């Protein structure tokens, strides 16, 4: 009974947070986005400047025990307000806390992953587009434009984009068989156009959400595959969607950051690779049970983190969130989570 009303309260707060985002969009749209942006820019200190020339970081590769090659491809950097990265207070601050926070995080990587499985190449997320540096990039979606432009900073060059990085790796884009979108926020789907011919697997819930989702940036004729989870458990995850017929590469539902968030697992005999997306910003947040400052559903996000920790307790697991500066090193050292 008690936990029921707690769940209801969390549901209400999640609803209010969504309402807050919607109201912000309407308010901003009504008064003119450019005017608001100028106002906010005048009150906010920006993230530290980066010299932007060429590729930020070269892709790196690790070969697993069964010979599967995993590439880490960093498509530039993102910085957010400090209150955005870390959940503060009893229910996080949500959008108001982010709006009034004047401090920014350091530049964090925008990681994507390329898994060369014998049955085909799997990509996890497509990163950000260099066009995100241009404020007008988001103007095709007035509902989300303000959030992306006022509360996020991007540092992405054309060389950082997924298309040019696949070229560096010698992987023709038409050889990418599957692209799994952990979710559809801009910094995870900005490279979709480069791999538009692949089978793109998304969550139905996120596809139909307007919060942070930018349909105007989908490739022409965008017709993704909807992930439908099967009753095939992986440790504490009661359902999963196998991508490869050997069952090694699977999608699991990891809701919370967005209502339909999903992650990719590569099951090897010695180690489990967990391509997390935005379940948390860092591994430290996973082990300390800390949420990001703005999540669609805090209760679901906590349950997801608990499930991932349980998985890490059951078997050695390398945890690879999109924005953790240590993810690349953990790939190269195959370093597993210590609970
Ligand atoms: Zn996100």
PDB file of N, CA, C and O in Angstrom, residues 117-146:
ATOM      1  N   UNK A 117      30.211  -8.473 -35.121  1.00  0.00           N
ATOM      2  CA  UNK A 117      29.780  -9.851 -34.899  1.00  0.00           C
ATOM      3  C   UNK A 117      29.815 -10.582 -36.242  1.00  0.00           C
ATOM      4  O   UNK A 117      29.533  -9.978 -37.285  1.00  0.00           O
ATOM      5  N   UNK A 118      30.156 -11.905 -36.252  1.00  0.00           N
ATOM      6  CA  UNK A 118      30.219 -12.628 -37.532  1.00  0.00           C
ATOM      7  C   UNK A 118      28.924 -12.557 -38.346  1.00  0.00           C
ATOM      8  O   UNK A 118      28.960 -12.628 -39.572  1.00  0.00           O
ATOM      9  N   UNK A 119      27.777 -12.387 -37.689  1.00  0.00           N
ATOM     10  CA  UNK A 119      26.507 -12.314 -38.439  1.00  0.00           C
ATOM     11  C   UNK A 119      26.223 -10.914 -38.984  1.00  0.00           C
ATOM     12  O   UNK A 119      25.261 -10.727 -39.732  1.00  0.00           O
ATOM     13  N   UNK A 120      27.024  -9.964 -38.605  1.00  0.00           N
ATOM     14  CA  UNK A 120      26.812  -8.605 -39.107  1.00  0.00           C
ATOM     15  C   UNK A 120      27.254  -7.584 -38.082  1.00  0.00           C
ATOM     16  O   UNK A 120      27.425  -7.899 -36.903  1.00  0.00           O
ATOM     17  N   UNK A 121      27.453  -6.365 -38.568  1.00  0.00           N
ATOM     18  CA  UNK A 121      27.946  -5.302 -37.688  1.00  0.00           C
ATOM     19  C   UNK A 121      26.771  -4.643 -36.967  1.00  0.00           C
ATOM     20  O   UNK A 121      25.759  -4.308 -37.585  1.00  0.00           O
ATOM     21  N   UNK A 122      26.927  -4.505 -35.656  1.00  0.00           N
ATOM     22  CA  UNK A 122      25.914  -3.846 -34.834  1.00  0.00           C
ATOM     23  C   UNK A 122      26.473  -2.506 -34.370  1.00  0.00           C
ATOM     24  O   UNK A 122      27.576  -2.459 -33.824  1.00  0.00           O
ATOM     25  N   UNK A 123      25.712  -1.444 -34.573  1.00  0.00           N
ATOM     26  CA  UNK A 123      26.097  -0.151 -34.001  1.00  0.00           C
ATOM     27  C   UNK A 123      25.183   0.167 -32.846  1.00  0.00           C
ATOM     28  O   UNK A 123      23.977  -0.078 -32.916  1.00  0.00           O
ATOM     29  N   UNK A 124      25.758   0.726 -31.783  1.00  0.00           N
ATOM     30  CA  UNK A 124      24.938   1.192 -30.679  1.00  0.00           C
ATOM     31  C   UNK A 124      25.014   2.713 -30.675  1.00  0.00           C
ATOM     32  O   UNK A 124      26.062   3.290 -30.405  1.00  0.00           O
ATOM     33  N   UNK A 125      23.908   3.346 -31.056  1.00  0.00           N
ATOM     34  CA  UNK A 125      23.776   4.803 -31.179  1.00  0.00           C
ATOM     35  C   UNK A 125      24.613   5.347 -32.348  1.00  0.00           C
ATOM     36  O   UNK A 125      25.544   4.680 -32.831  1.00  0.00           O
ATOM     37  N   UNK A 126      24.257   6.548 -32.768  1.00  0.00           N
ATOM     38  CA  UNK A 126      24.953   7.137 -33.919  1.00  0.00           C
ATOM     39  C   UNK A 126      25.571   8.500 -33.594  1.00  0.00           C
ATOM     40  O   UNK A 126      26.078   9.182 -34.477  1.00  0.00           O
ATOM     41  N   UNK A 127      25.511   8.892 -32.312  1.00  0.00           N
ATOM     42  CA  UNK A 127      26.220  10.102 -31.898  1.00  0.00           C
ATOM     43  C   UNK A 127      25.568  11.390 -32.366  1.00  0.00           C
ATOM     44  O   UNK A 127      24.401  11.412 -32.744  1.00  0.00           O
ATOM     45  N   UNK A 128      26.367  12.453 -32.343  1.00  0.00           N
ATOM     46  CA  UNK A 128      25.834  13.781 -32.687  1.00  0.00           C
ATOM     47  C   UNK A 128      26.369  14.230 -34.044  1.00  0.00           C
ATOM     48  O   UNK A 128      27.401  13.746 -34.516  1.00  0.00           O
ATOM     49  N   UNK A 129      25.648  15.136 -34.652  1.00  0.00           N
ATOM     50  CA  UNK A 129      26.040  15.736 -35.929  1.00  0.00           C
ATOM     51  C   UNK A 129      26.815  17.026 -35.659  1.00  0.00           C
ATOM     52  O   UNK A 129      26.531  17.732 -34.678  1.00  0.00           O
ATOM     53  N   UNK A 130      27.765  17.340 -36.545  1.00  0.00           N
ATOM     54  CA  UNK A 130      28.513  18.597 -36.395  1.00  0.00           C
ATOM     55  C   UNK A 130      27.581  19.804 -36.524  1.00  0.00           C
ATOM     56  O   UNK A 130      27.897  20.900 -36.057  1.00  0.00           O
ATOM     57  N   UNK A 131      26.438  19.584 -37.125  1.00  0.00           N
ATOM     58  CA  UNK A 131      25.478  20.684 -37.273  1.00  0.00           C
ATOM     59  C   UNK A 131      24.907  21.148 -35.932  1.00  0.00           C
ATOM     60  O   UNK A 131      24.319  22.220 -35.834  1.00  0.00           O
ATOM     61  N   UNK A 132      25.066  20.320 -34.897  1.00  0.00           N
ATOM     62  CA  UNK A 132      24.565  20.711 -33.572  1.00  0.00           C
ATOM     63  C   UNK A 132      25.298  21.945 -33.037  1.00  0.00           C
ATOM     64  O   UNK A 132      24.851  22.585 -32.084  1.00  0.00           O
ATOM     65  N   UNK A 133      26.453  22.272 -33.657  1.00  0.00           N
ATOM     66  CA  UNK A 133      27.190  23.474 -33.271  1.00  0.00           C
ATOM     67  C   UNK A 133      26.450  24.729 -33.716  1.00  0.00           C
ATOM     68  O   UNK A 133      26.726  25.826 -33.246  1.00  0.00           O
ATOM     69  N   UNK A 134      25.541  24.523 -34.657  1.00  0.00           N
ATOM     70  CA  UNK A 134      24.800  25.637 -35.233  1.00  0.00           C
ATOM     71  C   UNK A 134      23.425  25.709 -34.563  1.00  0.00           C
ATOM     72  O   UNK A 134      22.645  24.767 -34.632  1.00  0.00           O
ATOM     73  N   UNK A 135      23.155  26.818 -33.929  1.00  0.00           N
ATOM     74  CA  UNK A 135      21.921  26.993 -33.173  1.00  0.00           C
ATOM     75  C   UNK A 135      20.675  26.712 -34.033  1.00  0.00           C
ATOM     76  O   UNK A 135      19.688  26.176 -33.553  1.00  0.00           O
ATOM     77  N   UNK A 136      20.749  27.027 -35.311  1.00  0.00           N
ATOM     78  CA  UNK A 136      19.587  26.832 -36.185  1.00  0.00           C
ATOM     79  C   UNK A 136      19.244  25.355 -36.399  1.00  0.00           C
ATOM     80  O   UNK A 136      18.156  25.030 -36.839  1.00  0.00           O
ATOM     81  N   UNK A 137      20.197  24.489 -36.103  1.00  0.00           N
ATOM     82  CA  UNK A 137      19.985  23.047 -36.304  1.00  0.00           C
ATOM     83  C   UNK A 137      18.726  22.574 -35.579  1.00  0.00           C
ATOM     84  O   UNK A 137      18.017  21.702 -36.054  1.00  0.00           O
ATOM     85  N   UNK A 138      18.463  23.168 -34.420  1.00  0.00           N
ATOM     86  CA  UNK A 138      17.334  22.695 -33.609  1.00  0.00           C
ATOM     87  C   UNK A 138      16.042  23.474 -33.888  1.00  0.00           C
ATOM     88  O   UNK A 138      15.002  23.174 -33.313  1.00  0.00           O
ATOM     89  N   UNK A 139      16.116  24.475 -34.779  1.00  0.00           N
ATOM     90  CA  UNK A 139      14.944  25.331 -34.958  1.00  0.00           C
ATOM     91  C   UNK A 139      13.813  24.624 -35.701  1.00  0.00           C
ATOM     92  O   UNK A 139      12.693  25.106 -35.717  1.00  0.00           O
ATOM     93  N   UNK A 140      14.109  23.458 -36.304  1.00  0.00           N
ATOM     94  CA  UNK A 140      13.030  22.714 -36.965  1.00  0.00           C
ATOM     95  C   UNK A 140      12.092  22.078 -35.941  1.00  0.00           C
ATOM     96  O   UNK A 140      11.054  21.526 -36.299  1.00  0.00           O
ATOM     97  N   UNK A 141      12.455  22.142 -34.669  1.00  0.00           N
ATOM     98  CA  UNK A 141      11.599  21.556 -33.631  1.00  0.00           C
ATOM     99  C   UNK A 141      11.438  22.552 -32.475  1.00  0.00           C
ATOM    100  O   UNK A 141      12.134  22.459 -31.461  1.00  0.00           O
ATOM    101  N   UNK A 142      10.532  23.522 -32.639  1.00  0.00           N
ATOM    102  CA  UNK A 142      10.407  24.581 -31.626  1.00  0.00           C
ATOM    103  C   UNK A 142      10.121  24.042 -30.229  1.00  0.00           C
ATOM    104  O   UNK A 142      10.518  24.649 -29.234  1.00  0.00           O
ATOM    105  N   UNK A 143       9.477  22.880 -30.132  1.00  0.00           N
ATOM    106  CA  UNK A 143       9.156  22.319 -28.809  1.00  0.00           C
ATOM    107  C   UNK A 143      10.433  21.986 -28.038  1.00  0.00           C
ATOM    108  O   UNK A 143      10.517  22.185 -26.826  1.00  0.00           O
ATOM    109  N   UNK A 144      11.441  21.473 -28.731  1.00  0.00           N
ATOM    110  CA  UNK A 144      12.674  21.037 -28.062  1.00  0.00           C
ATOM    111  C   UNK A 144      13.850  21.986 -28.240  1.00  0.00           C
ATOM    112  O   UNK A 144      14.888  21.815 -27.596  1.00  0.00           O
ATOM    113  N   UNK A 145      13.698  22.978 -29.109  1.00  0.00           N
ATOM    114  CA  UNK A 145      14.822  23.835 -29.465  1.00  0.00           C
ATOM    115  C   UNK A 145      15.450  24.527 -28.249  1.00  0.00           C
ATOM    116  O   UNK A 145      16.665  24.561 -28.099  1.00  0.00           O
ATOM    117  N   UNK A 146      14.577  25.050 -27.390  1.00  0.00           N
ATOM    118  CA  UNK A 146      15.100  25.822 -26.268  1.00  0.00           C
ATOM    119  C   UNK A 146      15.973  24.947 -25.367  1.00  0.00           C
ATOM    120  O   UNK A 146      17.074  25.332 -24.990  1.00  0.00           O
TER     121      UNK A 146
END
